[in-house]
Coordinates of C-alpha atoms and ligand atoms in Angstrom, one line a residue:
Chain R
M1 CA -6.4 21.5 -53.1
T2 CA -3.0 21.2 -51.4
I3 CA -2.6 20.8 -47.7
E4 CA -1.4 24.4 -47.6
N5 CA -4.6 25.6 -49.3
L6 CA -6.7 23.7 -46.8
K7 CA -4.8 25.2 -43.9
Q8 CA -5.3 28.7 -45.3
N9 CA -9.0 28.1 -45.6
L10 CA -9.2 26.9 -42.1
I11 CA -7.3 29.9 -40.8
Q12 CA -9.6 32.1 -42.7
D13 CA -12.7 30.4 -41.4
F14 CA -11.5 30.9 -37.8
S15 CA -10.5 34.5 -38.3
F16 CA -14.1 35.5 -38.5
F17 CA -14.8 34.5 -35.0
E18 CA -14.8 37.2 -32.4
D19 CA -14.3 35.1 -29.3
W20 CA -13.7 31.7 -28.0
T21 CA -17.4 30.8 -27.7
Q22 CA -17.8 31.1 -31.5
R23 CA -14.7 29.1 -32.1
Y24 CA -15.9 26.4 -29.7
E25 CA -19.4 26.4 -31.2
Y26 CA -17.9 25.9 -34.6
M27 CA -15.8 23.0 -33.4
I28 CA -18.8 21.4 -31.8
E29 CA -20.5 21.8 -35.2
L30 CA -17.6 20.2 -37.0
S31 CA -17.5 17.3 -34.5
K32 CA -21.0 16.3 -35.7
G33 CA -19.7 15.9 -39.3
L34 CA -16.9 13.5 -38.3
E35 CA -17.0 10.3 -40.3
K36 CA -18.3 7.5 -38.0
M37 CA -15.7 5.1 -36.7
D38 CA -16.8 1.5 -36.3
E39 CA -17.2 0.6 -32.6
Q40 CA -14.9 -2.5 -33.3
M41 CA -12.1 -0.1 -34.3
K42 CA -12.3 1.6 -30.9
N43 CA -10.0 -1.0 -29.5
D44 CA -6.9 -1.0 -27.4
K45 CA -4.7 -1.2 -30.5
N46 CA -6.0 2.1 -31.8
I47 CA -6.2 4.0 -28.5
I48 CA -4.1 7.0 -28.0
K49 CA -2.9 7.3 -24.5
G50 CA -4.1 10.6 -22.9
C51 CA -5.3 10.8 -19.4
Q52 CA -8.4 12.9 -19.8
S53 CA -10.5 11.8 -22.7
K54 CA -10.0 8.6 -24.8
V55 CA -9.0 9.1 -28.4
W56 CA -8.9 6.3 -31.0
L57 CA -7.1 6.6 -34.3
H58 CA -7.1 4.1 -37.1
A59 CA -5.1 4.4 -40.4
E60 CA -4.8 2.5 -43.6
L61 CA -3.0 3.1 -46.9
N62 CA -5.4 3.4 -49.8
E63 CA -3.8 3.8 -53.3
G64 CA -0.9 5.7 -51.9
K65 CA -3.0 7.9 -49.6
I66 CA -3.6 7.5 -45.9
K67 CA -7.2 7.1 -44.8
F68 CA -7.7 8.0 -41.1
L69 CA -10.7 7.3 -38.9
A70 CA -10.7 8.8 -35.4
D71 CA -13.1 9.4 -32.5
S72 CA -13.1 10.6 -28.9
E73 CA -15.5 10.6 -25.9
A74 CA -15.3 14.3 -25.6
I75 CA -17.0 16.7 -28.1
I76 CA -14.3 19.3 -28.1
T77 CA -11.7 16.7 -28.7
R78 CA -13.9 15.4 -31.6
G79 CA -14.0 18.9 -33.0
I80 CA -10.3 19.0 -33.0
I81 CA -10.1 15.6 -34.6
A82 CA -12.4 16.8 -37.3
I83 CA -10.1 19.8 -38.0
L84 CA -7.0 17.6 -38.1
L85 CA -8.7 15.1 -40.4
T86 CA -9.8 17.9 -42.8
I87 CA -6.1 18.6 -43.2
F88 CA -4.5 15.2 -43.1
N89 CA -7.1 12.7 -44.3
N90 CA -6.5 11.2 -47.8
R91 CA -3.1 12.7 -48.2
T92 CA 0.1 10.9 -49.2
P93 CA 2.6 10.0 -46.5
K94 CA 5.0 12.5 -48.0
E95 CA 2.5 15.4 -47.8
I96 CA 1.8 14.6 -44.1
I97 CA 5.5 14.3 -43.2
E98 CA 6.3 17.6 -44.8
S99 CA 3.4 19.5 -43.3
D100 CA 3.8 21.4 -40.0
T101 CA 1.1 22.0 -37.4
N102 CA 1.5 25.8 -36.9
F103 CA -2.1 26.3 -38.1
I104 CA -3.4 25.0 -34.8
E105 CA -1.9 28.0 -33.1
K106 CA -3.2 30.3 -35.8
I107 CA -6.8 29.2 -35.3
G108 CA -6.5 29.9 -31.6
L109 CA -6.4 26.3 -30.3
K110 CA -2.9 26.3 -29.1
E111 CA -3.9 25.5 -25.5
H112 CA -5.2 22.1 -26.6
L113 CA -1.8 21.3 -28.0
S114 CA 0.1 21.4 -24.7
P115 CA 1.1 18.0 -23.4
N116 CA -0.4 19.0 -20.0
R117 CA -3.9 19.1 -21.4
A118 CA -3.4 15.4 -21.8
N119 CA -6.3 15.3 -24.2
G120 CA -4.5 13.1 -26.7
L121 CA -4.3 15.8 -29.3
Y122 CA -0.6 16.2 -29.0
S123 CA -0.1 12.5 -29.1
M124 CA -2.6 12.2 -31.9
I125 CA -0.6 14.5 -34.2
K126 CA 2.5 12.5 -33.3
Q127 CA 0.7 9.3 -34.1
I128 CA -0.5 10.7 -37.5
K129 CA 3.1 11.6 -38.3
F130 CA 4.2 8.1 -37.2
Y131 CA 1.7 6.5 -39.5
A132 CA 2.9 8.7 -42.3
I133 CA 6.5 7.7 -41.8
A134 CA 5.6 4.0 -41.4
F135 CA 3.6 4.0 -44.6
S136 CA 6.2 6.0 -46.5
K137 CA 8.5 3.0 -46.1
K138 CA 6.1 0.5 -47.6
Chain V
M1 CA -9.8 35.2 15.8
D2 CA -12.5 36.3 13.4
F3 CA -12.6 34.7 10.0
D4 CA -12.3 37.6 7.5
I5 CA -12.3 36.1 4.0
K6 CA -11.5 39.4 2.4
N7 CA -8.4 39.9 4.4
I8 CA -7.3 36.4 4.0
R9 CA -7.6 36.5 0.3
E10 CA -5.2 39.5 0.3
D11 CA -2.5 37.2 1.6
F12 CA -2.5 35.2 -1.6
P13 CA -1.0 37.2 -4.6
I14 CA -2.1 34.6 -7.2
L15 CA -5.8 35.4 -6.6
K16 CA -5.2 38.7 -8.4
K17 CA -4.4 36.8 -11.6
Q18 CA -6.6 36.9 -14.7
I19 CA -7.3 33.8 -16.7
N20 CA -8.6 34.3 -20.3
G21 CA -9.5 37.8 -19.3
K22 CA -11.5 36.6 -16.3
K23 CA -10.7 36.7 -12.6
L24 CA -9.1 33.4 -11.5
I25 CA -11.5 31.2 -9.6
Y26 CA -9.4 28.4 -8.1
F27 CA -11.3 25.2 -7.4
D28 CA -8.4 22.8 -7.6
N29 CA -7.3 23.1 -4.0
A30 CA -7.2 19.3 -3.6
A31 CA -4.5 19.1 -6.3
T32 CA -2.4 21.8 -4.7
S33 CA -3.3 24.7 -2.4
Q34 CA -2.3 28.3 -3.1
T35 CA 0.6 30.0 -1.3
P36 CA 0.3 33.0 1.1
N37 CA 2.9 35.8 1.1
C38 CA 4.4 34.8 4.4
V39 CA 5.3 31.4 2.9
I40 CA 6.7 32.8 -0.3
D41 CA 8.7 35.4 1.7
S42 CA 10.2 32.8 4.0
I43 CA 11.7 31.0 1.0
S44 CA 13.4 34.2 -0.3
D45 CA 14.4 35.2 3.2
Y46 CA 16.2 31.9 3.6
Y47 CA 18.2 32.3 0.4
K48 CA 18.9 36.0 1.1
N49 CA 19.9 35.7 4.7
Y50 CA 20.9 32.3 6.0
N51 CA 21.3 29.8 3.1
S52 CA 23.8 27.1 4.2
N53 CA 23.9 23.4 4.8
I54 CA 22.4 22.1 8.0
H55 CA 23.8 19.7 10.7
R56 CA 27.3 20.0 9.2
G57 CA 29.0 23.4 9.7
V58 CA 30.3 24.9 12.9
H59 CA 29.7 28.3 11.5
S60 CA 26.9 30.6 12.5
L61 CA 25.1 30.5 9.2
S62 CA 24.8 26.8 9.3
E63 CA 23.6 26.9 12.9
E64 CA 20.9 29.4 12.0
A65 CA 19.7 27.2 9.2
T66 CA 19.8 24.1 11.3
E67 CA 17.8 25.8 14.0
A68 CA 15.1 27.0 11.6
Y69 CA 14.9 23.5 10.1
E70 CA 14.6 21.8 13.4
D71 CA 12.1 24.4 14.6
S72 CA 9.9 23.5 11.7
R73 CA 10.1 19.8 12.8
E74 CA 8.9 20.9 16.2
K75 CA 6.0 22.9 14.7
I76 CA 4.9 19.9 12.7
R77 CA 5.2 17.6 15.8
E78 CA 3.1 20.0 17.8
H79 CA 0.5 20.6 15.2
F80 CA -0.1 16.9 14.7
N81 CA 0.5 16.0 18.3
A82 CA 3.2 13.4 17.8
K83 CA 4.9 12.3 21.0
H84 CA 8.5 12.8 19.9
K85 CA 10.1 15.3 17.5
E86 CA 12.3 12.6 15.9
E87 CA 9.1 10.8 14.8
I88 CA 8.7 13.5 12.2
I89 CA 10.7 12.7 9.1
F90 CA 10.9 15.2 6.3
T91 CA 10.3 13.7 2.9
S92 CA 9.6 15.0 -0.6
G93 CA 5.9 14.4 0.0
T94 CA 3.3 11.7 0.5
T95 CA 4.5 9.6 -2.4
H96 CA 8.0 9.5 -1.0
S97 CA 6.7 8.7 2.6
I98 CA 4.6 5.8 1.4
N99 CA 7.6 4.4 -0.4
I100 CA 9.7 4.6 2.7
V101 CA 7.1 2.5 4.6
S102 CA 6.5 -0.1 1.9
N103 CA 10.2 -0.5 1.3
G104 CA 10.9 -0.4 5.0
F105 CA 8.8 -3.5 5.6
V106 CA 9.9 -5.5 2.6
K107 CA 12.1 -7.8 4.6
L108 CA 9.9 -7.9 7.6
I109 CA 7.0 -9.4 5.7
G110 CA 6.9 -12.5 3.7
E111 CA 4.9 -15.3 2.1
G112 CA 1.7 -16.0 3.9
D113 CA 1.5 -12.4 5.1
E114 CA -1.1 -10.0 3.9
I115 CA -1.4 -6.3 3.1
I116 CA -4.7 -4.4 2.9
V117 CA -5.3 -1.3 0.9
S118 CA -8.5 0.6 0.4
G119 CA -10.4 0.7 -2.9
L120 CA -10.5 4.5 -2.7
E121 CA -6.7 5.0 -3.2
H122 CA -4.8 7.3 -5.4
H123 CA -3.6 4.7 -7.8
S124 CA 0.0 5.8 -7.6
N125 CA -0.2 4.8 -4.0
I126 CA -1.2 1.3 -4.7
V127 CA 2.0 0.8 -6.8
P128 CA 4.5 0.8 -3.9
W129 CA 2.5 -2.0 -2.2
Q130 CA 2.3 -4.0 -5.4
M131 CA 6.1 -3.6 -5.8
M132 CA 6.5 -4.8 -2.2
C133 CA 4.3 -7.8 -2.7
E134 CA 6.2 -8.8 -5.8
K135 CA 9.4 -8.8 -3.8
N136 CA 8.2 -10.7 -0.8
N137 CA 5.2 -12.7 -2.1
A138 CA 2.8 -11.2 0.4
K139 CA -0.8 -11.0 -0.7
L140 CA -2.5 -7.7 -1.5
N141 CA -6.2 -7.4 -0.4
V142 CA -8.5 -4.5 -1.2
I143 CA -11.3 -3.0 0.9
P144 CA -14.3 -2.6 -1.5
I145 CA -16.5 0.4 -1.7
N146 CA -20.3 0.7 -1.7
D147 CA -22.6 2.6 -4.1
D148 CA -22.1 5.8 -2.2
G149 CA -18.4 5.5 -2.6
E150 CA -17.8 4.7 1.1
L151 CA -15.5 1.9 2.3
D152 CA -17.4 -1.2 3.2
L153 CA -16.4 -1.8 6.9
D154 CA -18.2 -5.2 7.0
E155 CA -16.0 -6.4 4.2
F156 CA -13.0 -5.1 5.9
K157 CA -13.9 -7.1 9.0
K158 CA -13.9 -10.2 6.8
I159 CA -10.5 -9.6 5.2
V160 CA -8.5 -8.4 8.2
S161 CA -6.9 -11.2 10.2
K162 CA -3.8 -12.2 12.1
K163 CA -2.1 -12.6 8.7
T164 CA -2.6 -8.9 8.0
K165 CA 0.6 -7.0 8.6
I166 CA -0.1 -3.5 7.2
V167 CA -3.3 -1.7 6.4
F168 CA -2.9 1.3 4.1
L169 CA -5.7 3.8 3.4
N170 CA -6.2 7.5 2.8
H171 CA -7.9 9.5 5.5
V172 CA -9.9 11.4 2.9
S173 CA -10.4 10.2 -0.7
N174 CA -9.0 12.6 -3.3
A175 CA -11.5 11.7 -5.9
L176 CA -14.6 12.0 -3.8
G177 CA -13.7 13.9 -0.6
I178 CA -15.2 11.2 1.6
I179 CA -13.7 11.0 5.1
N180 CA -12.9 7.3 5.8
P181 CA -13.7 5.7 9.2
I182 CA -10.1 5.4 10.2
E183 CA -10.8 5.0 13.9
A184 CA -12.7 1.8 13.4
I185 CA -10.2 0.5 10.9
I186 CA -7.2 1.3 13.2
K187 CA -9.0 -0.4 16.1
L188 CA -9.7 -3.6 14.1
S189 CA -6.3 -3.6 12.6
H190 CA -4.6 -3.3 16.0
E191 CA -6.7 -6.1 17.4
N192 CA -5.2 -8.3 14.7
G193 CA -1.7 -7.0 15.2
A194 CA -1.5 -5.1 12.0
Y195 CA 0.1 -1.6 11.6
V196 CA -1.8 1.2 9.9
L197 CA -0.4 3.8 7.5
I198 CA -2.8 6.7 6.9
D199 CA -2.3 8.9 3.8
G200 CA -3.3 12.3 5.1
A201 CA -2.7 14.2 1.9
Q202 CA -6.3 15.2 1.6
S203 CA -7.3 15.5 5.2
A204 CA -4.6 17.6 6.9
A205 CA -5.7 20.8 5.2
H206 CA -9.3 20.6 6.3
F207 CA -9.2 19.6 10.0
K208 CA -6.9 19.1 12.9
I209 CA -5.4 15.6 13.3
D210 CA -4.2 14.2 16.6
L211 CA -1.8 11.3 15.9
Q212 CA -1.5 10.1 19.5
Y213 CA -5.3 10.2 20.1
L214 CA -6.0 8.3 16.9
D215 CA -3.2 5.9 17.7
I216 CA -1.9 6.0 14.1
D217 CA 1.2 4.0 13.4
F218 CA 2.3 5.8 10.3
F219 CA 1.0 9.0 8.8
T220 CA 2.0 11.3 5.9
A221 CA 1.0 14.5 4.3
S222 CA 2.3 16.9 1.7
A223 CA 3.1 20.6 2.3
H224 CA 1.8 21.7 -1.1
K225 CA -1.8 20.9 0.0
L226 CA -1.3 22.9 3.2
C227 CA -0.4 26.3 1.7
G228 CA 3.3 25.2 1.7
P229 CA 5.7 24.7 -1.1
T230 CA 5.8 21.7 -3.5
G231 CA 8.1 18.8 -3.1
I232 CA 8.1 18.7 0.7
G233 CA 6.1 16.7 3.2
F234 CA 6.6 14.5 6.1
L235 CA 6.3 10.9 7.4
Y236 CA 5.3 10.3 10.9
G237 CA 5.9 6.9 12.5
K238 CA 5.9 5.6 16.0
K239 CA 9.4 5.6 17.3
E240 CA 9.7 1.9 17.8
L241 CA 8.4 1.2 14.3
L242 CA 10.7 3.7 12.6
N243 CA 13.6 2.1 14.4
K244 CA 12.5 -1.3 13.1
I245 CA 12.3 -0.6 9.4
Q246 CA 15.2 -0.2 7.0
P247 CA 15.8 3.2 5.3
L248 CA 14.9 3.7 1.7
M249 CA 17.9 5.8 0.7
G250 CA 21.5 5.7 1.6
G251 CA 23.8 8.7 1.7
G252 CA 25.1 11.5 3.8
E253 CA 23.3 12.6 7.0
M254 CA 21.7 9.1 7.6
I255 CA 24.8 7.3 8.9
S256 CA 26.7 7.4 12.1
D257 CA 29.7 5.2 11.3
V258 CA 30.8 3.9 7.9
T259 CA 33.4 1.3 7.1
F260 CA 33.3 -0.8 3.9
E261 CA 32.0 -3.8 5.9
K262 CA 29.1 -2.2 7.6
T263 CA 27.4 1.1 8.1
L264 CA 25.6 2.0 11.3
Y265 CA 22.5 4.1 10.7
A266 CA 22.1 7.4 12.4
D267 CA 19.5 7.9 15.0
L268 CA 16.0 9.0 14.1
P269 CA 15.0 11.1 12.3
Y270 CA 18.3 11.3 10.3
K271 CA 18.2 7.7 9.4
F272 CA 15.6 8.5 6.8
E273 CA 16.9 12.0 5.7
A274 CA 19.8 11.1 3.5
G275 CA 21.5 13.9 1.6
T276 CA 21.0 17.6 1.8
P277 CA 17.3 18.1 2.2
N278 CA 14.9 20.8 0.9
I279 CA 15.9 23.2 3.7
S280 CA 14.0 26.2 2.6
G281 CA 11.0 24.0 1.8
V282 CA 11.0 22.5 5.3
I283 CA 11.2 26.0 6.9
A284 CA 8.4 27.3 4.6
F285 CA 6.3 24.3 5.6
G286 CA 6.6 25.3 9.2
V287 CA 5.6 28.9 8.3
A288 CA 2.5 27.5 6.4
I289 CA 1.4 25.5 9.4
D290 CA 1.7 28.6 11.6
Y291 CA -0.3 30.5 9.0
L292 CA -3.1 27.9 9.0
N293 CA -3.1 27.9 12.8
K294 CA -3.4 31.6 12.9
I295 CA -6.5 31.4 10.8
G296 CA -7.6 28.5 13.0
F297 CA -8.6 25.1 11.9
N298 CA -12.0 25.5 13.6
N299 CA -12.7 28.5 11.4
I300 CA -11.4 26.7 8.3
E301 CA -13.5 23.7 8.9
K302 CA -16.7 25.6 9.7
Y303 CA -16.3 27.9 6.7
E304 CA -15.4 25.1 4.2
L305 CA -18.5 23.1 5.3
E306 CA -20.7 26.1 4.7
L307 CA -19.2 26.5 1.2
L308 CA -19.7 22.8 0.6
D309 CA -23.4 22.9 1.6
Y310 CA -24.0 25.9 -0.5
A311 CA -22.2 24.5 -3.5
T312 CA -23.8 21.1 -3.2
S313 CA -27.4 22.4 -3.0
K314 CA -26.8 24.9 -5.9
L315 CA -25.2 22.2 -8.1
K316 CA -28.0 19.8 -7.5
K317 CA -30.4 22.3 -9.0
I318 CA -28.7 21.9 -12.4
D319 CA -30.7 19.4 -14.5
G320 CA -28.8 16.1 -15.2
L321 CA -26.0 16.8 -12.7
K322 CA -25.0 13.8 -10.7
I323 CA -22.7 14.0 -7.7
Y324 CA -20.5 11.0 -6.7
G325 CA -19.9 10.3 -3.1
D326 CA -22.6 12.6 -1.9
V327 CA -22.4 11.5 1.8
K328 CA -22.5 13.3 5.1
N329 CA -19.0 12.8 6.3
K330 CA -16.9 14.5 3.7
T331 CA -14.5 17.5 3.1
S332 CA -15.2 20.3 0.7
V333 CA -14.8 18.3 -2.5
I334 CA -17.6 17.7 -5.0
S335 CA -17.1 15.2 -7.8
F336 CA -19.8 15.3 -10.5
N337 CA -20.8 14.8 -14.1
I338 CA -23.5 16.3 -16.2
I339 CA -25.2 13.3 -17.8
G340 CA -24.2 12.9 -21.4
I341 CA -21.3 15.3 -21.3
H342 CA -17.7 14.4 -20.9
S343 CA -15.8 16.0 -18.0
Y344 CA -13.0 17.1 -20.3
D345 CA -15.5 19.2 -22.3
I346 CA -16.9 20.9 -19.1
G347 CA -13.4 21.5 -17.7
S348 CA -12.3 23.1 -21.0
I349 CA -15.2 25.5 -21.1
L350 CA -15.0 26.3 -17.4
D351 CA -11.4 27.3 -17.9
K352 CA -12.5 29.9 -20.5
Y353 CA -14.5 31.5 -17.6
G354 CA -11.4 31.5 -15.4
V355 CA -12.7 28.6 -13.3
A356 CA -10.0 26.0 -12.5
V357 CA -11.3 22.5 -11.8
R358 CA -9.8 19.1 -12.2
T359 CA -11.3 16.7 -14.7
G360 CA -10.7 13.1 -15.5
Q361 CA -9.9 10.1 -13.3
H362 CA -8.1 12.0 -10.5
C363 CA -5.6 9.1 -10.4
A364 CA -8.3 6.9 -9.0
Q365 CA -9.1 4.6 -11.9
P366 CA -10.5 1.9 -9.7
I367 CA -13.2 4.2 -8.3
M368 CA -14.1 5.4 -11.8
D369 CA -14.3 1.8 -13.0
Y370 CA -16.6 1.1 -10.1
F371 CA -19.0 3.8 -11.1
N372 CA -18.4 2.9 -14.8
I373 CA -17.5 6.4 -15.8
P374 CA -14.5 7.8 -17.7
G375 CA -14.0 10.5 -15.1
T376 CA -15.7 13.4 -13.2
V377 CA -15.4 17.1 -12.8
R378 CA -13.9 17.7 -9.4
V379 CA -14.5 21.0 -7.6
S380 CA -12.3 21.2 -4.5
L381 CA -13.0 24.1 -2.3
S382 CA -10.9 25.7 0.3
F383 CA -11.2 28.5 2.9
L384 CA -10.0 30.9 0.2
N385 CA -13.1 30.5 -1.9
T386 CA -16.2 32.6 -1.7
F387 CA -20.0 32.1 -2.2
D388 CA -19.8 34.4 -5.2
E389 CA -17.3 32.1 -6.9
I390 CA -19.7 29.2 -6.5
D391 CA -22.4 31.3 -8.2
T392 CA -20.1 32.0 -11.1
L393 CA -19.3 28.3 -11.3
C394 CA -23.0 27.5 -11.6
E395 CA -23.5 30.1 -14.3
A396 CA -20.5 28.9 -16.2
L397 CA -21.8 25.3 -15.9
L398 CA -25.2 26.2 -17.3
K399 CA -23.5 27.9 -20.3
A400 CA -21.2 24.9 -20.8
K401 CA -24.2 22.7 -20.7
S402 CA -26.2 24.6 -23.3
M403 CA -23.1 24.7 -25.6
L404 CA -22.4 21.0 -25.3
S405 CA -25.8 19.4 -25.4
Ligands
LIG1 C1 -4.7 11.0 -1.4 C2 -3.4 11.4 -2.0 N1 -2.3 10.7 -1.7 C3 -1.1 11.1 -2.2 C4 -1.0 12.1 -3.1 C5 0.4 12.4 -3.7 O1 1.0 13.5 -3.0 P1 2.4 14.0 -3.5 O2 2.3 14.2 -5.0 O3 2.6 15.3 -2.8 O4 3.4 13.0 -3.2 C6 -2.1 12.9 -3.4 C7 -2.0 14.1 -4.3 O5 -2.7 14.3 -5.2 C8 -3.4 12.5 -2.8 O6 -4.4 13.3 -3.1

C-alpha cells in the first residue's frame, strides 16, 4: 500500500466517528498497539522538546526504509504517535519527504498540531521529516 | 457593596464564548485573568479620543494623555499603599521588573556576596539572578521546600546571613497557590541587612497588599493577572533604593542631560521608563484596579476562599486524585493529578468540555522535580467562577478518568 492509500484508509476510519469522544477512544485504543520502545532508548538524545508531555523518537535506516520507534508519557499523545507511525513507519526517505500531513486535519486532530499545544506532535513531525532528509543523503 | 456574581459576570464579554460547542469555563485565571468591559473600553477610548505621546508635547492632547497616565500611577500607589508616587515604575510586567532589579544591583554586589531565591519560583524568574551571579560572581542560594510544598523557614534561617544582599521570592506560588510567609522572611532578611524583592504576580489579584506595612523593599505585579491588559505591570521600590540602582534601559524619557561624555539620569520614576511607554495599557491598568476595588477585595477574598473550599472537598472525593500543596494558607489554586494519568491527557479532555485549565510544569520545574512528577493539572479560580462550574469540572474529570484508565 502506498502512503496515500494508508492516509485515505485512516481518513475513512475516522469519518465514521460522530463526535470527539469516539475519536479519542479510538486513539486510546491505537495507543495500546504501539510497538514497545526500549526504556534505554528513552534517553535525552531521542527526546523531542515539548513542554507538556515528553515524547521520544528513535529512527534507523533498514534496507532503504526508515524504522521509527516512539513513545510518550501521555496516552493521547501515544495515540497520535500510533497514527503517525502507521503512515510513516517502514517507508523510504523519499516517500516521507514527499508526503504532506494534511490528513491530520482531515481526521479532526488539527488542534494537536498547533505549536501552542506543545505536546511535541508538531516537533515530532518535523523530526520525522528531518530524519528522512538526513537518511536520504546517506 | 454586595457581591452579585451574576452581574459581575455580565461585565466580561468573553464569558459568553462557546468552546467546542460548550460554554467556556475558565479555570486558568492564574495564567491570565479575563478583562471587563470598562478596561476594554478604556483602551479604545484612549485611541479614539486622546492618543498622543506623554511628557513631551505642549499641546492639549498630550497633556490629557499625560494626566491620565500619571493618574494611573497614583491609583496604583494608593492601592498598594506606597509612600511616594515616584516609587511606582511602569514596566512590561513582572519579568521586566525582576530584570530591572537584578540588573540594577549587578555592580553593587560582588564576590563573597550572596543572593537567596525560593525553591518555589517560576523558573524564568530564577534566570535573571543566575545571569547576575555569572556577571559578579555572587553566590545563589535556594530556600528548600517541605513535603507540603511550603518554604522551609528553618532552612532559610540557616542560609540567611550578613553576606546575603538580596532575597527574592514570590508572594504566592504560581504552581501550588501557597501563600509564602513573607513577613517572617522580610524581618529576618532586614535583620541581616538584605533587601527583599517580592514577586506579587500571583498574590495581587487575591487580596490587598500594603507595601509600607509589610516593609517590602521591592515589589512587582502584572496587570494581566489583575483584569488589566497584557504586557504592562509595575515595579515598586523604596525611593532610596531606586535611586541607588542603575537603570536597565537607556533611551528617551529617562535622561535629564545628555552629552557624549556623560548622561545624567532623570529623576524617579522616569529613570526607569525609557522610551514611549504602553500608554493605553497603563491607563487601562488603573481602570482595572478601580474595577477590582469597586467589587471590593474583601468580597473577592471571601468568595474565592468559598470556591476553593468547595472545589477542594469535591475534588478530593474523586478516587485517586492527589492535590499538591494542600495547605491552609493558600489562594484559590488547586494543583492535582489523578494517579496513573498524565496531566496533558486530562487537560485535552477537559478542553473538549469547554473547561480551560493549565497542565504541565507551570514553569516551575524545580517543584515538579521535588514531587517527582512530570506536571500537574492546575485549576486556578477567580471571583468570576461559580459553584456550578466546579460541578461541571468534577463531572468532566470523572468522564476523563473513565476514558483514560
Ligand atoms: C509568580 C509569577 N511570576 C512571574 C510571572 C511572569 O509574569 P509576566 O509574564 O507578566 O512577566 C508569572 C506569570 O505566570 C508568575 O506566575
